Amino acid sequence: MDLKKLGYFVVLARHLHFTRAAGTLGIAQSSLSQQIKVFEGELGVRLFDRDHHSVSLTAAGKALLDDGVCLLEAADRVAGQVRAAAAGPVTSAT
């Protein structure tokens, strides 16, 4: 699972509006739409029901949202731990 696409999914799931979500992400709405379609294709499920007037989560989208947020938080935590380990031990000045 691509964490970048998962992040796009989470932002869209929170906004339920492609243009606002794209603005939050700093990407074009068409790019967001394309990435969500690719992500849905990779998972083999529709995550959103969409028409010209509304966007809503499908049952699969609802199932992914909470765990998706947890996965992104865990990835951030691991990245921080790796950076801290690379920086070496912190020594106190005396």
mmCIF file of N, CA and C in Angstrom:
data_model
loop_
_atom_site.group_PDB
_atom_site.id
_atom_site.type_symbol
_atom_site.label_atom_id
_atom_site.label_comp_id
_atom_site.label_asym_id
_atom_site.label_seq_id
_atom_site.Cartn_x
_atom_site.Cartn_y
_atom_site.Cartn_z
ATOM 1 N N MET A 1 0.853 -1.176 0.000
ATOM 2 C CA MET A 1 0.000 0.000 0.000
ATOM 3 C C MET A 1 0.899 1.239 0.000
ATOM 4 N N ASP A 2 0.643 2.108 -0.912
ATOM 5 C CA ASP A 2 1.406 3.338 -1.074
ATOM 6 C C ASP A 2 0.942 4.358 -0.032
ATOM 7 N N LEU A 3 1.860 4.777 0.856
ATOM 8 C CA LEU A 3 1.497 5.704 1.927
ATOM 9 C C LEU A 3 1.077 7.074 1.391
ATOM 10 N N LYS A 4 1.657 7.494 0.280
ATOM 11 C CA LYS A 4 1.277 8.786 -0.295
ATOM 12 C C LYS A 4 -0.187 8.760 -0.738
ATOM 13 N N LYS A 5 -0.562 7.694 -1.422
ATOM 14 C CA LYS A 5 -1.959 7.573 -1.859
ATOM 15 C C LYS A 5 -2.889 7.408 -0.656
ATOM 16 N N LEU A 6 -2.423 6.696 0.356
ATOM 17 C CA LEU A 6 -3.217 6.559 1.577
ATOM 18 C C LEU A 6 -3.436 7.932 2.209
ATOM 19 N N GLY A 7 -2.418 8.755 2.214
ATOM 20 C CA GLY A 7 -2.557 10.111 2.735
ATOM 21 C C GLY A 7 -3.562 10.922 1.929
ATOM 22 N N TYR A 8 -3.518 10.791 0.611
ATOM 23 C CA TYR A 8 -4.497 11.468 -0.235
ATOM 24 C C TYR A 8 -5.912 11.005 0.115
ATOM 25 N N PHE A 9 -6.054 9.694 0.291
ATOM 26 C CA PHE A 9 -7.354 9.132 0.660
ATOM 27 C C PHE A 9 -7.860 9.748 1.966
ATOM 28 N N VAL A 10 -7.002 9.807 2.979
ATOM 29 C CA VAL A 10 -7.414 10.321 4.289
ATOM 30 C C VAL A 10 -7.847 11.780 4.181
ATOM 31 N N VAL A 11 -7.083 12.586 3.472
ATOM 32 C CA VAL A 11 -7.457 14.000 3.328
ATOM 33 C C VAL A 11 -8.792 14.132 2.599
ATOM 34 N N LEU A 12 -8.978 13.378 1.532
ATOM 35 C CA LEU A 12 -10.249 13.436 0.815
ATOM 36 C C LEU A 12 -11.393 12.921 1.688
ATOM 37 N N ALA A 13 -11.155 11.871 2.447
ATOM 38 C CA ALA A 13 -12.189 11.317 3.323
ATOM 39 C C ALA A 13 -12.604 12.339 4.387
ATOM 40 N N ARG A 14 -11.675 13.157 4.826
ATOM 41 C CA ARG A 14 -11.998 14.175 5.832
ATOM 42 C C ARG A 14 -12.745 15.360 5.216
ATOM 43 N N HIS A 15 -12.391 15.739 3.997
ATOM 44 C CA HIS A 15 -13.045 16.876 3.349
ATOM 45 C C HIS A 15 -14.322 16.486 2.612
ATOM 46 N N LEU A 16 -14.332 15.275 2.048
ATOM 47 C CA LEU A 16 -15.425 14.826 1.172
ATOM 48 C C LEU A 16 -15.731 15.855 0.086
ATOM 49 N N HIS A 17 -14.648 16.444 -0.425
ATOM 50 C CA HIS A 17 -14.755 17.443 -1.491
ATOM 51 C C HIS A 17 -13.405 17.473 -2.204
ATOM 52 N N PHE A 18 -13.392 17.116 -3.483
ATOM 53 C CA PHE A 18 -12.130 16.991 -4.211
ATOM 54 C C PHE A 18 -11.350 18.301 -4.290
ATOM 55 N N THR A 19 -12.029 19.400 -4.580
ATOM 56 C CA THR A 19 -11.319 20.669 -4.746
ATOM 57 C C THR A 19 -10.688 21.122 -3.436
ATOM 58 N N ARG A 20 -11.430 21.033 -2.339
ATOM 59 C CA ARG A 20 -10.870 21.427 -1.034
ATOM 60 C C ARG A 20 -9.736 20.503 -0.610
ATOM 61 N N ALA A 21 -9.907 19.204 -0.819
ATOM 62 C CA ALA A 21 -8.853 18.255 -0.456
ATOM 63 C C ALA A 21 -7.594 18.512 -1.274
ATOM 64 N N ALA A 22 -7.762 18.760 -2.561
ATOM 65 C CA ALA A 22 -6.615 19.049 -3.429
ATOM 66 C C ALA A 22 -5.908 20.317 -2.969
ATOM 67 N N GLY A 23 -6.678 21.328 -2.567
ATOM 68 C CA GLY A 23 -6.082 22.556 -2.053
ATOM 69 C C GLY A 23 -5.282 22.314 -0.796
ATOM 70 N N THR A 24 -5.808 21.505 0.100
ATOM 71 C CA THR A 24 -5.088 21.154 1.332
ATOM 72 C C THR A 24 -3.778 20.440 1.005
ATOM 73 N N LEU A 25 -3.831 19.569 0.004
ATOM 74 C CA LEU A 25 -2.654 18.790 -0.383
ATOM 75 C C LEU A 25 -1.688 19.573 -1.268
ATOM 76 N N GLY A 26 -2.150 20.673 -1.829
ATOM 77 C CA GLY A 26 -1.310 21.465 -2.719
ATOM 78 C C GLY A 26 -1.100 20.828 -4.081
ATOM 79 N N ILE A 27 -2.119 20.101 -4.533
ATOM 80 C CA ILE A 27 -2.054 19.474 -5.858
ATOM 81 C C ILE A 27 -3.304 19.851 -6.637
ATOM 82 N N ALA A 28 -3.300 19.582 -7.922
ATOM 83 C CA ALA A 28 -4.463 19.849 -8.763
ATOM 84 C C ALA A 28 -5.571 18.841 -8.468
ATOM 85 N N GLN A 29 -6.809 19.280 -8.595
ATOM 86 C CA GLN A 29 -7.953 18.404 -8.350
ATOM 87 C C GLN A 29 -7.910 17.198 -9.274
ATOM 88 N N SER A 30 -7.515 17.397 -10.526
ATOM 89 C CA SER A 30 -7.463 16.280 -11.471
ATOM 90 C C SER A 30 -6.413 15.253 -11.057
ATOM 91 N N SER A 31 -5.297 15.716 -10.491
ATOM 92 C CA SER A 31 -4.262 14.797 -10.009
ATOM 93 C C SER A 31 -4.772 13.977 -8.834
ATOM 94 N N LEU A 32 -5.472 14.637 -7.917
ATOM 95 C CA LEU A 32 -6.039 13.923 -6.772
ATOM 96 C C LEU A 32 -7.031 12.872 -7.245
ATOM 97 N N SER A 33 -7.911 13.255 -8.155
ATOM 98 C CA SER A 33 -8.901 12.321 -8.675
ATOM 99 C C SER A 33 -8.228 11.107 -9.317
ATOM 100 N N GLN A 34 -7.191 11.362 -10.101
ATOM 101 C CA GLN A 34 -6.465 10.270 -10.761
ATOM 102 C C GLN A 34 -5.801 9.363 -9.729
ATOM 103 N N GLN A 35 -5.164 9.940 -8.718
ATOM 104 C CA GLN A 35 -4.482 9.131 -7.702
ATOM 105 C C GLN A 35 -5.470 8.294 -6.893
ATOM 106 N N ILE A 36 -6.632 8.847 -6.611
ATOM 107 C CA ILE A 36 -7.656 8.076 -5.887
ATOM 108 C C ILE A 36 -8.145 6.915 -6.748
ATOM 109 N N LYS A 37 -8.346 7.145 -8.038
ATOM 110 C CA LYS A 37 -8.762 6.054 -8.932
ATOM 111 C C LYS A 37 -7.704 4.961 -8.991
ATOM 112 N N VAL A 38 -6.432 5.352 -9.042
ATOM 113 C CA VAL A 38 -5.344 4.370 -9.058
ATOM 114 C C VAL A 38 -5.340 3.581 -7.753
ATOM 115 N N PHE A 39 -5.500 4.275 -6.627
ATOM 116 C CA PHE A 39 -5.507 3.629 -5.314
ATOM 117 C C PHE A 39 -6.666 2.643 -5.213
ATOM 118 N N GLU A 40 -7.837 3.056 -5.665
ATOM 119 C CA GLU A 40 -8.986 2.145 -5.669
ATOM 120 C C GLU A 40 -8.706 0.930 -6.552
ATOM 121 N N GLY A 41 -8.054 1.147 -7.684
ATOM 122 C CA GLY A 41 -7.705 0.033 -8.565
ATOM 123 C C GLY A 41 -6.724 -0.926 -7.910
ATOM 124 N N GLU A 42 -5.744 -0.382 -7.209
ATOM 125 C CA GLU A 42 -4.766 -1.227 -6.518
ATOM 126 C C GLU A 42 -5.430 -2.068 -5.424
ATOM 127 N N LEU A 43 -6.391 -1.468 -4.732
ATOM 128 C CA LEU A 43 -7.078 -2.188 -3.657
ATOM 129 C C LEU A 43 -8.194 -3.087 -4.182
ATOM 130 N N GLY A 44 -8.669 -2.783 -5.384
ATOM 131 C CA GLY A 44 -9.746 -3.578 -5.968
ATOM 132 C C GLY A 44 -11.119 -3.260 -5.398
ATOM 133 N N VAL A 45 -11.269 -2.067 -4.808
ATOM 134 C CA VAL A 45 -12.553 -1.646 -4.237
ATOM 135 C C VAL A 45 -12.772 -0.165 -4.510
ATOM 136 N N ARG A 46 -14.024 0.250 -4.514
ATOM 137 C CA ARG A 46 -14.356 1.679 -4.546
ATOM 138 C C ARG A 46 -14.322 2.193 -3.118
ATOM 139 N N LEU A 47 -13.648 3.291 -2.900
ATOM 140 C CA LEU A 47 -13.567 3.886 -1.573
ATOM 141 C C LEU A 47 -14.557 5.027 -1.406
ATOM 142 N N PHE A 48 -14.945 5.626 -2.534
ATOM 143 C CA PHE A 48 -15.859 6.765 -2.517
ATOM 144 C C PHE A 48 -16.982 6.550 -3.511
ATOM 145 N N ASP A 49 -18.169 7.009 -3.133
ATOM 146 C CA ASP A 49 -19.259 7.179 -4.079
ATOM 147 C C ASP A 49 -19.219 8.644 -4.470
ATOM 148 N N ARG A 50 -19.220 8.927 -5.752
ATOM 149 C CA ARG A 50 -19.156 10.309 -6.192
ATOM 150 C C ARG A 50 -20.071 10.548 -7.373
ATOM 151 N N ASP A 51 -20.616 11.741 -7.373
ATOM 152 C CA ASP A 51 -21.349 12.224 -8.538
ATOM 153 C C ASP A 51 -20.964 13.688 -8.701
ATOM 154 N N HIS A 52 -21.682 14.417 -9.508
ATOM 155 C CA HIS A 52 -21.315 15.806 -9.790
ATOM 156 C C HIS A 52 -21.539 16.724 -8.586
ATOM 157 N N HIS A 53 -22.299 16.268 -7.596
ATOM 158 C CA HIS A 53 -22.669 17.142 -6.493
ATOM 159 C C HIS A 53 -22.149 16.698 -5.132
ATOM 160 N N SER A 54 -21.730 15.459 -4.995
ATOM 161 C CA SER A 54 -21.331 15.001 -3.663
ATOM 162 C C SER A 54 -20.306 13.873 -3.721
ATOM 163 N N VAL A 55 -19.607 13.728 -2.614
ATOM 164 C CA VAL A 55 -18.639 12.648 -2.420
ATOM 165 C C VAL A 55 -18.940 12.042 -1.061
ATOM 166 N N SER A 56 -19.011 10.723 -0.988
ATOM 167 C CA SER A 56 -19.230 10.054 0.294
ATOM 168 C C SER A 56 -18.392 8.778 0.328
ATOM 169 N N LEU A 57 -18.101 8.331 1.532
ATOM 170 C CA LEU A 57 -17.330 7.099 1.706
ATOM 171 C C LEU A 57 -18.217 5.885 1.487
ATOM 172 N N THR A 58 -17.668 4.886 0.833
ATOM 173 C CA THR A 58 -18.336 3.588 0.740
ATOM 174 C C THR A 58 -18.061 2.846 2.045
ATOM 175 N N ALA A 59 -18.653 1.673 2.200
ATOM 176 C CA ALA A 59 -18.369 0.857 3.381
ATOM 177 C C ALA A 59 -16.879 0.520 3.445
ATOM 178 N N ALA A 60 -16.276 0.239 2.292
ATOM 179 C CA ALA A 60 -14.835 -0.056 2.254
ATOM 180 C C ALA A 60 -14.025 1.167 2.663
ATOM 181 N N GLY A 61 -14.432 2.350 2.210
ATOM 182 C CA GLY A 61 -13.747 3.580 2.584
ATOM 183 C C GLY A 61 -13.826 3.831 4.072
ATOM 184 N N LYS A 62 -15.000 3.619 4.653
ATOM 185 C CA LYS A 62 -15.165 3.779 6.103
ATOM 186 C C LYS A 62 -14.276 2.802 6.850
ATOM 187 N N ALA A 63 -14.183 1.566 6.341
ATOM 188 C CA ALA A 63 -13.345 0.554 6.990
ATOM 189 C C ALA A 63 -11.872 0.933 6.931
ATOM 190 N N LEU A 64 -11.449 1.573 5.861
ATOM 191 C CA LEU A 64 -10.045 1.943 5.701
ATOM 192 C C LEU A 64 -9.657 3.186 6.496
ATOM 193 N N LEU A 65 -10.587 4.094 6.725
ATOM 194 C CA LEU A 65 -10.235 5.401 7.265
ATOM 195 C C LEU A 65 -9.509 5.337 8.610
ATOM 196 N N ASP A 66 -10.076 4.712 9.616
ATOM 197 C CA ASP A 66 -9.436 4.704 10.938
ATOM 198 C C ASP A 66 -8.084 4.001 10.916
ATOM 199 N N ASP A 67 -8.038 2.837 10.292
ATOM 200 C CA ASP A 67 -6.767 2.115 10.214
ATOM 201 C C ASP A 67 -5.765 2.853 9.336
ATOM 202 N N GLY A 68 -6.258 3.526 8.301
ATOM 203 C CA GLY A 68 -5.372 4.314 7.441
ATOM 204 C C GLY A 68 -4.705 5.434 8.207
ATOM 205 N N VAL A 69 -5.473 6.124 9.045
ATOM 206 C CA VAL A 69 -4.907 7.183 9.884
ATOM 207 C C VAL A 69 -3.857 6.593 10.818
ATOM 208 N N CYS A 70 -4.162 5.454 11.425
ATOM 209 C CA CYS A 70 -3.200 4.799 12.326
ATOM 210 C C CYS A 70 -1.919 4.410 11.585
ATOM 211 N N LEU A 71 -2.063 3.904 10.361
ATOM 212 C CA LEU A 71 -0.883 3.539 9.565
ATOM 213 C C LEU A 71 -0.015 4.753 9.264
ATOM 214 N N LEU A 72 -0.633 5.862 8.906
ATOM 215 C CA LEU A 72 0.130 7.074 8.602
ATOM 216 C C LEU A 72 0.830 7.607 9.855
ATOM 217 N N GLU A 73 0.153 7.568 10.987
ATOM 218 C CA GLU A 73 0.767 8.009 12.241
ATOM 219 C C GLU A 73 1.938 7.104 12.609
ATOM 220 N N ALA A 74 1.775 5.797 12.434
ATOM 221 C CA ALA A 74 2.853 4.855 12.729
ATOM 222 C C ALA A 74 4.047 5.088 11.806
ATOM 223 N N ALA A 75 3.788 5.344 10.532
ATOM 224 C CA ALA A 75 4.869 5.605 9.580
ATOM 225 C C ALA A 75 5.634 6.859 9.976
ATOM 226 N N ASP A 76 4.924 7.904 10.398
ATOM 227 C CA ASP A 76 5.585 9.133 10.857
ATOM 228 C C ASP A 76 6.435 8.864 12.098
ATOM 229 N N ARG A 77 5.896 8.070 13.008
ATOM 230 C CA ARG A 77 6.621 7.729 14.237
ATOM 231 C C ARG A 77 7.904 6.962 13.910
ATOM 232 N N VAL A 78 7.812 5.990 13.039
ATOM 233 C CA VAL A 78 8.981 5.199 12.646
ATOM 234 C C VAL A 78 10.021 6.084 11.962
ATOM 235 N N ALA A 79 9.571 6.953 11.075
ATOM 236 C CA ALA A 79 10.506 7.852 10.393
ATOM 237 C C ALA A 79 11.230 8.734 11.408
ATOM 238 N N GLY A 80 10.523 9.225 12.406
ATOM 239 C CA GLY A 80 11.145 10.031 13.451
ATOM 240 C C GLY A 80 12.159 9.249 14.252
ATOM 241 N N GLN A 81 11.840 8.001 14.561
ATOM 242 C CA GLN A 81 12.759 7.147 15.310
ATOM 243 C C GLN A 81 14.020 6.862 14.502
ATOM 244 N N VAL A 82 13.863 6.647 13.218
ATOM 245 C CA VAL A 82 15.009 6.385 12.348
ATOM 246 C C VAL A 82 15.902 7.618 12.269
ATOM 247 N N ARG A 83 15.282 8.787 12.113
ATOM 248 C CA ARG A 83 16.072 10.027 12.068
ATOM 249 C C ARG A 83 16.805 10.256 13.383
ATOM 250 N N ALA A 84 16.136 9.989 14.496
ATOM 251 C CA ALA A 84 16.764 10.160 15.809
ATOM 252 C C ALA A 84 17.929 9.190 15.979
ATOM 253 N N ALA A 85 17.751 7.956 15.523
ATOM 254 C CA ALA A 85 18.827 6.965 15.629
ATOM 255 C C ALA A 85 20.017 7.368 14.769
ATOM 256 N N ALA A 86 19.744 7.919 13.597
ATOM 257 C CA ALA A 86 20.809 8.335 12.710
ATOM 258 C C ALA A 86 21.597 9.517 13.281
ATOM 259 N N ALA A 87 20.908 10.349 14.059
ATOM 260 C CA ALA A 87 21.547 11.518 14.653
ATOM 261 C C ALA A 87 22.475 11.118 15.796
ATOM 262 N N GLY A 88 22.326 9.897 16.296
ATOM 263 C CA GLY A 88 23.175 9.438 17.379
ATOM 264 C C GLY A 88 22.608 9.789 18.735
ATOM 265 N N PRO A 89 23.281 9.312 19.770
ATOM 266 C CA PRO A 89 22.779 9.556 21.123
ATOM 267 C C PRO A 89 22.917 11.043 21.492
ATOM 268 N N VAL A 90 21.958 11.474 22.276
ATOM 269 C CA VAL A 90 21.991 12.850 22.748
ATOM 270 C C VAL A 90 22.829 12.884 24.010
ATOM 271 N N THR A 91 23.801 13.784 24.031
ATOM 272 C CA THR A 91 24.637 13.920 25.221
ATOM 273 C C THR A 91 24.312 15.234 25.891
ATOM 274 N N SER A 92 24.389 15.242 27.197
ATOM 275 C CA SER A 92 24.108 16.472 27.915
ATOM 276 C C SER A 92 25.405 17.222 28.181
ATOM 277 N N ALA A 93 25.361 18.497 28.071
ATOM 278 C CA ALA A 93 26.549 19.338 28.293
ATOM 279 C C ALA A 93 26.683 19.576 29.789
ATOM 280 N N THR A 94 27.865 19.336 30.293
ATOM 281 C CA THR A 94 28.124 19.579 31.716
ATOM 282 C C THR A 94 29.307 20.458 31.916
#
